[in-house]
XYZ file of C-alpha atoms in Angstrom:
446
model
C -15.302 -22.701 -31.775
C -14.521 -19.984 -29.213
C -11.304 -18.554 -30.617
C -10.753 -14.861 -29.956
C -8.453 -12.542 -31.894
C -5.155 -12.108 -30.051
C -4.436 -8.483 -29.152
C -0.746 -7.931 -28.468
C -0.225 -4.628 -26.654
C 2.990 -3.015 -25.471
C 5.265 -0.010 -25.825
C 6.670 0.875 -29.214
C 9.741 -1.075 -30.293
C 9.484 -3.887 -27.739
C 9.398 -6.466 -30.527
C 5.689 -7.018 -31.162
C 5.902 -6.926 -34.952
C 8.987 -9.103 -35.320
C 7.564 -11.674 -32.900
C 4.267 -11.901 -34.790
C 5.999 -12.158 -38.158
C 8.302 -14.902 -36.903
C 5.349 -16.795 -35.444
C 3.355 -16.354 -38.647
C 6.141 -17.477 -40.958
C 6.700 -20.624 -38.880
C 3.052 -21.659 -38.537
C 1.143 -20.362 -41.582
C 1.479 -20.412 -45.336
C 1.280 -16.604 -45.568
C 1.008 -13.589 -43.289
C -1.585 -11.086 -44.527
C -0.597 -7.834 -42.827
C -2.657 -4.663 -42.591
C -0.431 -1.918 -41.164
C -2.648 0.942 -40.007
C 0.231 3.260 -39.174
C 2.391 2.753 -42.279
C -0.455 2.300 -44.792
C -3.118 4.449 -43.168
C -4.119 6.210 -46.399
C -4.145 3.028 -48.476
C -6.314 1.215 -45.927
C -8.607 4.103 -45.051
C -11.504 2.865 -47.195
C -11.556 -0.851 -46.346
C -14.237 -0.179 -43.699
C -16.500 1.850 -46.011
C -18.858 -1.104 -46.447
C -19.160 -1.762 -42.711
C -17.349 -3.859 -40.147
C -18.303 -7.317 -41.382
C -15.135 -9.417 -41.700
C -16.142 -10.533 -45.209
C -16.349 -6.973 -46.569
C -13.212 -5.862 -44.725
C -11.183 -8.742 -46.153
C -12.551 -8.258 -49.677
C -11.661 -4.564 -49.637
C -8.269 -5.217 -48.024
C -7.304 -7.712 -50.735
C -8.189 -5.142 -53.386
C -6.294 -2.369 -51.586
C -3.122 -4.428 -51.135
C -3.347 -6.359 -54.378
C -2.802 -9.770 -52.842
C -5.060 -12.654 -51.803
C -5.953 -13.926 -48.329
C -6.780 -17.567 -47.651
C -8.563 -17.867 -44.329
C -7.783 -21.601 -44.114
C -3.997 -21.267 -44.409
C -3.060 -17.643 -43.706
C -2.619 -15.499 -40.611
C -4.375 -12.126 -40.579
C -2.376 -9.411 -38.798
C -3.673 -5.954 -37.866
C -0.466 -4.005 -37.229
C -0.740 -0.877 -34.998
C -4.486 -1.325 -34.743
C -4.623 1.697 -32.439
C -4.329 3.984 -35.458
C -7.815 2.949 -36.601
C -10.852 2.872 -34.333
C -12.705 0.894 -37.000
C -9.966 -1.740 -37.083
C -9.991 -2.042 -33.308
C -13.793 -2.282 -33.159
C -13.892 -4.843 -35.986
C -12.067 -7.388 -33.804
C -15.396 -7.915 -32.045
C -16.989 -9.081 -35.300
C -14.066 -11.302 -36.236
C -14.658 -13.053 -32.911
C -18.442 -13.262 -33.252
C -18.810 -13.918 -36.993
C -15.618 -15.645 -38.157
C -13.835 -17.322 -35.238
C -12.227 -19.744 -37.704
C -10.017 -16.929 -39.045
C -6.737 -16.626 -37.144
C -6.255 -12.956 -36.234
C -3.488 -11.162 -34.337
C -3.625 -7.410 -33.731
C -0.768 -5.348 -32.308
C -0.911 -1.893 -30.802
C 1.126 0.636 -28.845
C -1.632 3.081 -27.960
C -4.658 0.841 -27.448
C -5.206 2.039 -23.896
C -5.966 5.535 -25.162
C -9.141 4.400 -26.952
C -12.488 4.819 -25.210
C -14.261 2.285 -27.422
C -12.632 -1.075 -26.887
C -14.001 -4.576 -27.702
C -14.139 -5.738 -24.087
C -14.279 -9.502 -23.751
C -13.874 -10.048 -27.490
C -10.078 -10.436 -27.636
C -7.392 -12.406 -25.853
C -5.102 -9.615 -24.699
C -1.420 -9.974 -23.856
C 0.996 -7.195 -22.986
C 4.547 -7.499 -24.285
C 7.372 -5.930 -22.301
C 11.063 -5.293 -22.980
C 13.293 -8.352 -22.768
C 13.758 -9.535 -19.206
C 17.130 -10.295 -17.650
C 16.444 -13.967 -18.307
C 15.931 -13.277 -22.008
C 19.053 -11.108 -22.022
C 21.028 -14.101 -20.734
C 19.723 -16.225 -23.590
C 20.506 -13.547 -26.177
C 24.065 -13.144 -24.893
C 24.802 -16.897 -24.898
C 24.667 -17.234 -21.124
C 21.882 -19.829 -20.979
C 23.969 -22.003 -18.650
C 23.180 -19.503 -15.903
C 19.403 -19.724 -16.303
C 19.013 -22.434 -13.674
C 20.294 -20.037 -11.022
C 17.906 -17.289 -12.169
C 14.851 -19.516 -12.569
C 14.948 -21.037 -9.074
C 13.603 -18.840 -6.270
C 14.437 -18.572 -2.609
C 16.768 -21.114 -1.056
C 18.526 -22.725 -4.018
C 22.307 -22.662 -3.717
C 24.226 -20.466 -6.173
C 27.977 -21.128 -6.568
C 30.143 -18.072 -6.003
C 31.455 -18.108 -9.572
C 27.903 -18.146 -10.967
C 26.764 -15.407 -8.577
C 29.628 -13.106 -9.534
C 29.030 -13.702 -13.227
C 25.327 -12.936 -12.870
C 26.006 -9.691 -11.008
C 28.434 -8.662 -13.738
C 25.818 -9.428 -16.406
C 23.125 -7.544 -14.503
C 25.191 -4.366 -14.674
C 25.614 -4.966 -18.421
C 21.833 -5.310 -18.624
C 21.360 -2.084 -16.667
C 23.218 -0.283 -19.420
C 21.741 -2.118 -22.413
C 18.207 -2.673 -21.135
C 15.668 -4.958 -22.736
C 14.717 -3.143 -25.933
C 15.418 -5.714 -28.677
C 17.279 -3.287 -30.940
C 19.607 -2.279 -28.098
C 20.273 -5.924 -27.212
C 20.937 -6.681 -30.875
C 23.458 -3.844 -31.021
C 25.173 -5.182 -27.886
C 25.620 -8.704 -29.223
C 26.672 -7.514 -32.677
C 30.148 -6.740 -31.379
C 32.483 -9.137 -29.531
C 33.938 -8.494 -26.093
C 37.213 -7.390 -27.685
C 35.461 -4.344 -29.172
C 33.862 -2.821 -26.053
C 33.879 0.779 -27.248
C 32.071 -0.081 -30.488
C 29.357 -2.055 -28.731
C 28.884 0.665 -26.090
C 28.599 3.380 -28.757
C 26.193 1.242 -30.795
C 23.895 0.719 -27.806
C 24.007 4.386 -26.823
C 23.004 5.373 -30.358
C 20.077 2.947 -30.391
C 18.780 4.134 -27.011
C 19.086 7.785 -28.013
C 17.064 7.091 -31.168
C 14.431 5.190 -29.197
C 13.998 8.092 -26.783
C 13.682 10.520 -29.689
C 11.099 8.262 -31.341
C 9.074 8.012 -28.135
C 8.935 11.775 -27.819
C 7.932 12.139 -31.474
C 5.150 9.613 -30.882
C 3.624 11.880 -28.240
C 2.477 14.203 -31.001
C 1.066 11.336 -33.108
C -0.843 9.702 -30.287
C -2.071 12.748 -28.350
C -4.171 14.462 -31.036
C -7.443 13.393 -29.406
C -6.127 13.218 -25.838
C -6.654 15.965 -23.239
C -2.907 16.070 -22.538
C -0.736 18.122 -24.878
C 2.384 16.611 -26.433
C 4.540 19.214 -24.671
C 3.169 18.404 -21.218
C 3.478 14.687 -21.849
C 7.122 15.167 -22.754
C 7.736 17.288 -19.648
C 6.242 14.645 -17.354
C 8.147 11.840 -19.086
C 11.462 13.644 -18.696
C 10.615 14.617 -15.122
C 10.128 10.951 -14.184
C 13.897 10.590 -14.586
C 14.988 14.120 -13.705
C 13.283 13.966 -10.313
C 15.887 11.418 -9.282
C 18.147 14.385 -8.663
C 15.990 15.148 -5.626
C 16.801 11.872 -3.899
C 19.111 11.549 -0.929
C 19.003 7.859 -0.081
C 18.975 6.264 -3.531
C 15.288 5.246 -3.496
C 12.699 6.297 -6.029
C 11.144 9.536 -4.760
C 7.494 10.510 -4.661
C 6.680 12.286 -7.887
C 6.516 15.992 -7.067
C 4.372 18.183 -9.283
C 6.134 21.506 -8.650
C 7.874 22.871 -11.719
C 7.085 19.883 -13.930
C 4.990 21.840 -16.430
C 7.160 24.931 -16.438
C 5.545 26.795 -13.545
C 5.191 26.407 -9.784
C 1.404 26.246 -9.579
C 0.971 22.685 -10.802
C -1.634 20.516 -9.101
C -2.427 16.819 -9.279
C -5.249 17.586 -11.719
C -2.709 19.110 -14.134
C -0.577 15.960 -14.035
C -3.296 13.302 -14.336
C -3.737 13.399 -18.120
C -0.019 13.243 -19.068
C 0.640 10.463 -16.546
C -2.379 8.511 -17.761
C -1.187 8.914 -21.348
C 2.315 7.597 -20.548
C 0.852 4.674 -18.619
C -1.376 3.786 -21.575
C 1.670 3.804 -23.854
C 3.408 1.463 -21.356
C 6.340 3.873 -20.985
C 5.905 4.443 -17.256
C 4.692 2.404 -14.306
C 2.807 4.244 -11.576
C 3.528 2.931 -8.077
C 1.131 4.240 -5.427
C 2.656 5.154 -2.076
C 0.691 4.051 0.991
C 1.321 5.828 4.288
C -0.690 3.391 6.404
C -1.983 -0.152 6.182
C -5.224 -1.793 7.258
C -5.280 -5.548 6.693
C -9.070 -5.520 6.563
C -9.185 -3.551 3.308
C -7.832 -3.953 -0.197
C -4.879 -1.680 -0.954
C -6.900 -0.010 -3.721
C -9.178 1.482 -1.067
C -6.232 2.779 0.958
C -4.322 4.584 -1.778
C -4.230 8.338 -2.324
C -4.386 9.209 -6.007
C -1.858 12.036 -5.709
C 0.812 9.981 -3.903
C 2.827 7.907 -6.336
C 6.200 7.442 -7.947
C 6.873 6.958 -11.652
C 9.239 4.287 -12.930
C 10.355 3.941 -16.597
C 9.411 0.745 -18.421
C 13.001 -0.234 -19.246
C 16.158 0.038 -17.166
C 18.340 0.750 -20.210
C 16.079 3.624 -21.253
C 16.289 4.943 -17.693
C 20.092 4.947 -17.627
C 20.075 6.906 -20.897
C 17.505 9.390 -19.589
C 19.692 10.220 -16.583
C 22.914 10.221 -18.587
C 24.640 7.273 -16.966
C 27.553 5.824 -18.908
C 28.542 2.180 -19.060
C 31.599 2.995 -16.966
C 29.447 4.695 -14.293
C 27.313 1.595 -13.981
C 30.183 -0.900 -13.879
C 31.998 1.110 -11.204
C 28.848 1.156 -9.108
C 29.690 4.477 -7.514
C 26.885 6.562 -8.949
C 24.310 8.041 -6.591
C 21.514 6.726 -8.800
C 22.364 3.056 -8.333
C 19.550 2.419 -5.848
C 16.936 3.797 -8.213
C 18.251 1.628 -11.051
C 18.144 -1.513 -8.908
C 14.575 -0.678 -7.929
C 13.601 -0.124 -11.568
C 15.184 -3.445 -12.517
C 13.256 -5.377 -9.865
C 9.962 -3.666 -10.694
C 10.252 -4.397 -14.408
C 11.118 -8.032 -13.706
C 7.986 -8.259 -11.545
C 5.706 -6.447 -14.010
C 6.813 -8.694 -16.865
C 5.520 -11.667 -14.874
C 2.182 -10.157 -13.866
C -1.083 -11.500 -15.190
C -3.393 -9.397 -17.317
C -5.712 -7.495 -16.987
C -3.793 -4.367 -16.088
C -6.546 -3.201 -13.744
C -5.635 -6.041 -11.368
C -1.963 -5.138 -11.442
C -1.849 -1.839 -9.600
C 1.498 -1.391 -7.902
C 2.116 -0.194 -4.363
C 4.941 0.905 -2.138
C 4.981 2.121 1.459
C 6.401 5.166 3.235
C 5.658 6.325 6.737
C 7.953 9.007 8.071
C 11.696 8.517 7.666
C 11.937 5.181 9.417
C 9.663 3.000 7.309
C 10.114 3.115 3.528
C 9.448 -0.041 1.513
C 10.035 -0.154 -2.255
C 7.083 -2.450 -3.057
C 4.111 -3.884 -1.209
C 2.171 -6.681 -2.920
C -0.502 -9.244 -2.092
C 0.671 -12.869 -2.203
C -1.177 -15.949 -3.473
C -2.219 -16.474 0.155
C -3.743 -12.971 0.163
C -1.083 -11.729 2.575
C 0.816 -8.451 2.360
C 4.447 -8.996 1.353
C 6.886 -6.086 1.697
C 9.720 -6.060 -0.834
C 12.906 -4.105 -0.246
C 15.627 -3.504 -2.843
C 19.175 -2.562 -1.891
C 21.834 -1.749 -4.473
C 24.750 -2.408 -2.117
C 25.928 -5.693 -0.704
C 25.589 -5.175 3.027
C 23.084 -2.405 3.677
C 20.968 -2.784 6.788
C 17.194 -2.927 6.427
C 16.018 -0.625 9.208
C 12.825 0.307 7.346
C 11.995 -3.315 6.610
C 12.694 -4.354 10.196
C 10.380 -1.604 11.442
C 7.661 -2.663 9.003
C 7.907 -6.299 10.077
C 7.700 -5.342 13.749
C 4.626 -3.125 13.275
C 2.575 -5.008 10.673
C 3.678 -8.621 11.291
C 3.742 -9.895 7.665
C 4.032 -13.641 7.098
C 6.752 -13.095 4.496
C 9.178 -10.298 3.608
C 11.605 -10.173 0.670
C 14.870 -8.298 0.377
C 16.772 -8.191 -2.913
C 20.448 -7.182 -2.903
C 23.696 -7.866 -4.736
C 24.924 -10.508 -2.305
C 24.001 -14.131 -1.715
C 22.876 -15.240 1.746
C 21.908 -18.691 2.963
C 18.277 -18.389 4.118
C 16.442 -20.235 6.828
C 13.103 -21.024 5.137
C 11.328 -20.562 8.467
C 12.370 -16.916 8.750
C 9.957 -14.164 7.800
C 12.646 -12.168 5.996
C 14.110 -13.866 2.933
C 17.354 -12.309 1.701
C 17.754 -12.898 -2.055
C 20.100 -11.937 -4.898
C 18.532 -9.398 -7.207
C 18.606 -11.688 -10.247
C 15.994 -13.951 -8.599
C 13.328 -11.222 -8.557
C 11.114 -12.655 -11.309
C 11.327 -16.292 -10.167
C 10.600 -15.310 -6.571
C 7.630 -13.197 -7.632
C 6.254 -16.137 -9.632
C 6.445 -18.355 -6.549
C 4.634 -16.049 -4.141
C 2.250 -14.060 -6.352
C -0.244 -14.472 -9.187
C 2.035 -14.758 -12.188
C 2.128 -15.790 -15.844
C 4.632 -18.396 -14.735
C 2.302 -20.214 -12.337
C -1.000 -20.372 -14.235
C -2.189 -22.277 -17.278
C -3.465 -20.389 -20.303
C -6.303 -22.165 -22.068
């Protein structure tokens, strides 16, 4: 038997615990949970006799006062990142007792230096995608228009409904508690549902910032600097002029003007490990003979929040602002939406999923640049309006001659499949990514 413990990573409050509990209750007689954040003191001594699964389980049953049956029960290590011993022990559960079904969850696993490489099956969980939001809001009839990429016809009535729901999603986001608050109230009580979602998002942001102190005790970045960088990721949007995500500028972020890249590295790394920010490297040139990793400059990047609803709260956008579509930040939100749809479809490990964009002067700025299944560069442009011209994308196509280029906007255009540039509605971002790139949706998991 070659079963590995499943390690479910992801930002706090994305639904890891509830998903595992639901799975466990439906497939096992009992769920034996060891919560290393909530019960840290109670569980502190279960590793005193070593990291053998037998001794750990014996001590855990004594500590919790309940039995564990390895033939019928699911063993869950909740917030395993709060215990290095718990994280390390997954190696021995794999090597010594592969017959025991183990799931571990964690929000800060990436911060640990000692990690059981190759001994777990690791999956990253993200906020609910737009597709999942449609299901949650009883709009499953629209899924067929979201799930089909490229040239599939979308009726006008379906397109308009999807655009309306996307702007709802921009406000609510994909955090399960926020979505739950949204669907708890009917359409006839819009103010109550808006207020409920705003309260949830405000609490989530406060919890994230409180977590910085919990998680950063052994990290070179201080909780204060982590908070400053996190807030700056949204505040820097005020510097934009054309609606696109700007390069992250270091000046003033840490409370003074003499901030260098070296000062920013640790806080950014910390926020990436907690899955609260995505770092998108900005290339200023392109050589088809080399991998993009070899062409990047470490100090040229932009930072994008992990959830579009959290972003709109961070920058103070109201539901009315979003629905009117007149806010200067709309382009940044559309870009964040597309990126998070793409990231949610990417295949682990994270090291293979580095993100890139492109900017050369003022005439060639591309939101994302990715390698396709055919190992070709594919530029991806995102426009928040309906009929904005793509001068930058046209210039990129002329200079670098890509085989395929994608443009996501709010309108629907009939595409000629033979054209290099494919013009697509923004709600098809995930399905289109899955067609052209290495994705969870186009591979088989053993």
